[in-house]
Short mmCIF file of C-alpha atoms and ligand atoms in Angstrom, two decimals:
data_model
loop_
_atom_site.label_atom_id
_atom_site.label_comp_id
_atom_site.label_asym_id
_atom_site.label_seq_id
_atom_site.Cartn_x
_atom_site.Cartn_y
_atom_site.Cartn_z
CA MET A 1 14.33 9.65 -0.62
CA ARG A 2 11.67 7.33 -1.97
CA LYS A 3 10.50 4.82 0.62
CA VAL A 4 10.46 1.15 -0.42
CA HIS A 5 6.93 -0.27 -0.75
CA ILE A 6 6.09 -3.97 -0.62
CA VAL A 7 2.51 -4.38 -1.76
CA GLY A 8 0.70 -7.71 -1.72
CA ASN A 9 -2.06 -8.17 -4.29
CA TRP A 10 -4.07 -11.10 -3.03
CA LYS A 11 -6.34 -11.14 -6.11
CA MET A 12 -9.40 -13.38 -5.50
CA ASN A 13 -7.59 -15.52 -2.90
CA GLN A 14 -7.48 -16.01 0.89
CA ASN A 15 -10.52 -17.25 2.79
CA LEU A 16 -11.45 -16.20 6.33
CA GLU A 17 -9.41 -18.90 7.96
CA GLU A 18 -6.35 -18.01 5.91
CA ILE A 19 -6.73 -14.32 6.73
CA ASN A 20 -6.98 -15.11 10.44
CA SER A 21 -3.84 -17.19 10.40
CA PHE A 22 -1.97 -14.66 8.20
CA SER A 23 -2.90 -11.85 10.60
CA GLY A 24 -1.69 -13.81 13.60
CA ALA A 25 1.63 -14.52 11.92
CA VAL A 26 2.37 -10.89 11.01
CA GLN A 27 1.84 -9.47 14.50
CA ASP A 28 5.61 -9.17 14.93
CA MET A 29 6.13 -6.97 11.86
CA ASN A 30 6.40 -3.65 13.66
CA ASP A 31 10.17 -3.37 13.23
CA ILE A 32 10.19 -3.33 9.43
CA SER A 33 11.44 -0.23 7.64
CA CYS A 34 9.46 -0.46 4.40
CA GLU A 35 5.83 0.40 3.72
CA ALA A 36 3.95 -2.92 3.92
CA TRP A 37 0.62 -2.83 2.09
CA ILE A 38 -1.88 -5.54 1.14
CA ALA A 39 -4.92 -5.49 -1.14
CA PRO A 40 -7.19 -8.39 -0.09
CA GLN A 41 -10.57 -9.05 -1.67
CA ALA A 42 -12.59 -5.91 -0.95
CA ILE A 43 -15.01 -7.76 1.34
CA HIS A 44 -12.06 -8.46 3.67
CA ILE A 45 -10.53 -4.97 3.81
CA ASN A 46 -12.03 -4.12 7.17
CA LEU A 47 -11.19 -7.48 8.72
CA LEU A 48 -7.55 -7.38 7.62
CA LYS A 49 -7.20 -3.77 8.74
CA MET A 50 -8.52 -4.64 12.21
CA LYS A 51 -6.39 -7.74 12.57
CA ALA A 52 -3.06 -6.72 11.02
CA SER A 53 -2.24 -3.28 12.35
CA SER A 54 1.29 -3.16 10.89
CA ILE A 55 -0.09 -3.41 7.35
CA LYS A 56 -1.86 -0.73 5.35
CA VAL A 57 -4.85 -2.21 3.56
CA GLY A 58 -6.29 -1.27 0.18
CA ALA A 59 -8.44 -2.36 -2.75
CA GLN A 60 -7.65 -4.06 -6.05
CA ASN A 61 -10.08 -1.94 -8.07
CA CYS A 62 -12.67 0.79 -7.68
CA SER A 63 -15.43 2.42 -9.68
CA ASN A 64 -15.04 5.65 -11.60
CA HIS A 65 -18.15 6.92 -9.77
CA ASP A 66 -18.81 7.70 -6.11
CA SER A 67 -22.31 6.24 -6.04
CA GLY A 68 -25.32 5.47 -8.22
CA ALA A 69 -26.91 2.71 -10.29
CA PHE A 70 -23.78 0.65 -10.94
CA THR A 71 -24.69 -2.83 -9.73
CA GLY A 72 -21.75 -4.77 -8.37
CA GLU A 73 -19.29 -1.85 -8.43
CA LEU A 74 -16.99 -0.72 -5.62
CA SER A 75 -17.39 2.90 -4.61
CA PRO A 76 -14.07 4.65 -3.89
CA LYS A 77 -15.89 6.83 -1.37
CA SER A 78 -17.11 3.76 0.52
CA LEU A 79 -13.66 2.17 0.29
CA LYS A 80 -12.27 5.24 2.01
CA ASP A 81 -15.02 5.07 4.67
CA LEU A 82 -14.09 1.44 5.23
CA GLY A 83 -10.50 2.43 5.98
CA ALA A 84 -8.79 1.64 2.68
CA HIS A 85 -5.45 3.40 2.30
CA PHE A 86 -4.94 2.81 -1.40
CA VAL A 87 -6.37 1.28 -4.55
CA ILE A 88 -4.70 -0.60 -7.41
CA VAL A 89 -5.90 0.70 -10.78
CA GLY A 90 -5.26 -0.84 -14.19
CA HIS A 91 -3.89 -4.22 -13.21
CA SER A 92 -3.37 -6.24 -16.41
CA GLU A 93 -6.08 -8.68 -15.29
CA ARG A 94 -8.56 -5.78 -15.16
CA ARG A 95 -7.38 -4.58 -18.56
CA ALA A 96 -7.46 -8.01 -20.23
CA ILE A 97 -10.36 -9.83 -18.53
CA PHE A 98 -12.67 -6.87 -17.84
CA GLY A 99 -11.77 -4.77 -20.88
CA GLU A 100 -10.74 -1.66 -18.92
CA ASP A 101 -9.16 0.89 -21.23
CA ASP A 102 -6.88 3.83 -20.51
CA ALA A 103 -9.68 6.41 -20.58
CA LEU A 104 -11.73 4.51 -17.99
CA LEU A 105 -8.63 3.89 -15.89
CA ASN A 106 -7.86 7.60 -15.91
CA GLU A 107 -11.37 8.29 -14.58
CA LYS A 108 -10.79 5.72 -11.83
CA VAL A 109 -7.44 7.28 -10.92
CA LEU A 110 -8.98 10.75 -10.63
CA LYS A 111 -11.98 9.51 -8.65
CA ALA A 112 -9.83 7.54 -6.21
CA LEU A 113 -7.54 10.56 -5.66
CA GLU A 114 -10.56 12.80 -5.12
CA ASN A 115 -11.57 10.42 -2.32
CA ASN A 116 -8.12 10.67 -0.70
CA LEU A 117 -7.02 7.18 -1.61
CA LYS A 118 -3.47 6.58 -2.79
CA VAL A 119 -3.37 5.06 -6.27
CA ILE A 120 -1.07 2.41 -7.70
CA LEU A 121 -1.41 2.71 -11.47
CA CYS A 122 -0.27 -0.49 -13.20
CA VAL A 123 1.27 -0.61 -16.65
CA GLY A 124 2.72 -3.57 -18.50
CA GLU A 125 3.25 -5.16 -21.87
CA THR A 126 2.38 -8.63 -23.16
CA LEU A 127 5.06 -10.97 -24.49
CA GLU A 128 3.88 -10.29 -28.01
CA GLU A 129 4.21 -6.55 -27.47
CA ARG A 130 7.70 -6.95 -26.04
CA GLU A 131 8.84 -9.16 -28.90
CA SER A 132 7.39 -6.79 -31.50
CA GLY A 133 9.61 -4.02 -30.14
CA GLU A 134 6.53 -1.81 -29.59
CA PHE A 135 6.48 -2.16 -25.84
CA LYS A 136 8.10 1.13 -24.95
CA SER A 137 5.51 3.21 -26.75
CA ILE A 138 2.71 1.01 -25.34
CA LEU A 139 3.96 1.54 -21.79
CA LYS A 140 4.37 5.25 -22.34
CA ASN A 141 0.77 5.51 -23.56
CA GLN A 142 -0.61 3.53 -20.65
CA LEU A 143 1.28 5.79 -18.25
CA LEU A 144 0.45 9.15 -19.79
CA LEU A 145 -3.20 8.37 -20.54
CA GLY A 146 -3.74 6.93 -17.07
CA LEU A 147 -2.28 10.03 -15.41
CA LYS A 148 -4.09 12.76 -17.35
CA ASN A 149 -5.33 15.79 -15.40
CA ILE A 150 -3.76 14.94 -12.04
CA SER A 151 -3.84 17.87 -9.67
CA ALA A 152 -0.48 18.91 -8.21
CA SER A 153 -1.97 18.63 -4.72
CA LYS A 154 -2.18 14.84 -5.27
CA LYS A 155 1.36 14.25 -6.43
CA GLY A 156 2.29 12.43 -3.22
CA ASP A 157 -0.58 10.00 -3.68
CA ILE A 158 0.53 8.34 -6.92
CA LEU A 159 2.62 5.19 -7.27
CA ILE A 160 3.35 3.35 -10.50
CA ALA A 161 3.70 -0.42 -10.87
CA TYR A 162 5.45 -1.91 -13.87
CA GLU A 163 4.12 -5.43 -14.32
CA PRO A 164 5.14 -7.15 -17.55
CA VAL A 165 2.22 -9.46 -18.30
CA TRP A 166 4.59 -12.26 -19.31
CA ALA A 167 6.09 -12.25 -15.81
CA ILE A 168 2.83 -12.42 -13.83
CA GLY A 169 2.25 -15.78 -12.18
CA THR A 170 4.64 -17.46 -14.60
CA GLY A 171 7.73 -17.73 -12.43
CA LYS A 172 9.49 -15.81 -15.21
CA VAL A 173 10.72 -12.67 -13.46
CA ALA A 174 12.10 -9.82 -15.58
CA SER A 175 15.84 -9.56 -15.08
CA PRO A 176 16.88 -6.64 -12.86
CA ALA A 177 18.38 -4.99 -15.97
CA GLN A 178 15.16 -5.40 -17.98
CA ALA A 179 13.10 -3.98 -15.12
CA GLN A 180 15.49 -1.08 -14.49
CA GLU A 181 15.47 -0.16 -18.18
CA VAL A 182 11.68 0.20 -18.13
CA HIS A 183 11.60 1.94 -14.74
CA ALA A 184 14.10 4.54 -15.95
CA LEU A 185 11.99 5.09 -19.05
CA LEU A 186 8.83 5.49 -16.97
CA ARG A 187 10.56 7.95 -14.64
CA GLU A 188 11.69 9.97 -17.64
CA GLU A 189 8.10 10.03 -18.95
CA LEU A 190 6.77 11.05 -15.53
CA LYS A 191 8.72 14.30 -15.92
CA SER A 192 6.25 15.34 -18.59
CA VAL A 193 3.18 14.71 -16.41
CA SER A 194 2.13 18.03 -15.03
CA GLY A 195 1.44 17.95 -11.32
CA LEU A 196 3.78 15.00 -10.62
CA ASP A 197 7.26 14.93 -9.15
CA ALA A 198 9.05 12.23 -11.17
CA GLN A 199 11.91 11.86 -8.68
CA GLN A 200 9.59 11.35 -5.73
CA THR A 201 7.09 8.99 -7.35
CA PRO A 202 7.67 5.36 -6.30
CA ILE A 203 7.85 2.89 -9.20
CA LEU A 204 7.27 -0.72 -8.11
CA TYR A 205 8.07 -3.83 -10.10
CA GLY A 206 5.62 -6.75 -10.25
CA GLY A 207 5.79 -10.22 -11.78
CA SER A 208 7.02 -13.36 -10.01
CA VAL A 209 8.74 -11.42 -7.22
CA LYS A 210 9.91 -13.73 -4.43
CA PRO A 211 12.22 -13.46 -1.42
CA ASP A 212 15.03 -14.98 -3.50
CA ASN A 213 14.91 -12.39 -6.29
CA ILE A 214 13.81 -9.16 -4.62
CA GLN A 215 17.23 -7.94 -3.59
CA GLY A 216 18.62 -8.01 -7.12
CA LEU A 217 15.67 -5.91 -8.25
CA LEU A 218 15.89 -3.39 -5.41
CA GLU A 219 19.56 -2.73 -6.06
CA ASN A 220 18.53 -0.70 -9.09
CA ALA A 221 18.17 3.06 -8.82
CA ASP A 222 14.62 3.28 -10.15
CA ILE A 223 13.06 0.19 -8.55
CA ASP A 224 11.35 1.32 -5.38
CA GLY A 225 9.57 -1.81 -4.27
CA ALA A 226 7.36 -4.60 -5.50
CA LEU A 227 3.76 -5.49 -6.25
CA VAL A 228 3.57 -9.14 -5.33
CA GLY A 229 0.93 -11.77 -6.06
CA GLY A 230 1.67 -15.38 -5.13
CA ALA A 231 4.52 -14.71 -2.70
CA SER A 232 2.38 -12.33 -0.65
CA LEU A 233 -0.16 -15.00 0.28
CA LYS A 234 2.01 -16.77 2.83
CA PRO A 235 2.95 -14.73 5.90
CA ASP A 236 6.52 -16.00 6.00
CA SER A 237 7.34 -15.01 2.43
CA PHE A 238 5.54 -11.65 2.79
CA LYS A 239 7.54 -10.94 5.96
CA ASP A 240 10.77 -12.03 4.27
CA LEU A 241 10.09 -9.69 1.35
CA CYS A 242 9.60 -6.81 3.79
CA LYS A 243 12.70 -7.66 5.82
CA LEU A 244 14.88 -8.00 2.71
CA THR A 245 14.27 -4.36 1.83
CA LYS A 246 16.63 -3.24 4.61
P1 13P B 301 2.84 -12.85 -9.13
O1 13P B 301 3.73 -12.22 -8.09
O2 13P B 301 2.06 -14.01 -8.63
O3 13P B 301 3.57 -13.10 -10.40
O4 13P B 301 1.69 -11.73 -9.48
C1 13P B 301 2.08 -10.45 -9.78
C2 13P B 301 0.90 -9.57 -9.78
O5 13P B 301 0.05 -9.66 -10.65
C3 13P B 301 0.77 -8.60 -8.68
O6 13P B 301 -0.20 -7.64 -8.97
#
């Protein structure tokens, strides 16, 4: 059975005061049955980990190198030392704003796995790509190129997130049927990735997920949780999302 994961991606949000009040408000989360993960800004990983013990904390990005002359980069080795549990790789904002391509993202995936971090590999199409009808082959490429050369010993450390770019921060959630169609396709493609177990790999949906739409999404066979931006910033809606997975 694949466990449901609710993962908050805080992006470049939440100041110290907000993290302190969020942490106080999630102290009572120990009875939830899902995996509750949050990726704050990297400078706050340690703080959130110390303050919110019911939540597993991770990073929104990492370097494809362990160390060296890479000014401003985030070493996956140091993230692990800091207590990070996971890293998000290939978010559409990294692809679009920072020009990260599939080859670089594959290097990041492999480097993060080597450092014993779990990896959430994000894939997603733009509105233009969806409307052109090309989106299925685009998603398949993002998935297969991102997951090249994974060692079978790491198969339990990979999660996939399907985040249609047109649904991120727009309030325009993909319908459960649209999301399930893509998740089923991704699961089918995962069967061809050597070293991975397609049936056991969680596939999360992301894009305008809120407490009032998560249940419809989770009712589908291949939707195993959510990667959540805006609705993960407030403790009440994050807790509601976690509780609604029961
Ligand atoms: P929203 O939930 O704010 O649409 O953001 C989704 C996202 O980008 C999570 O990684």
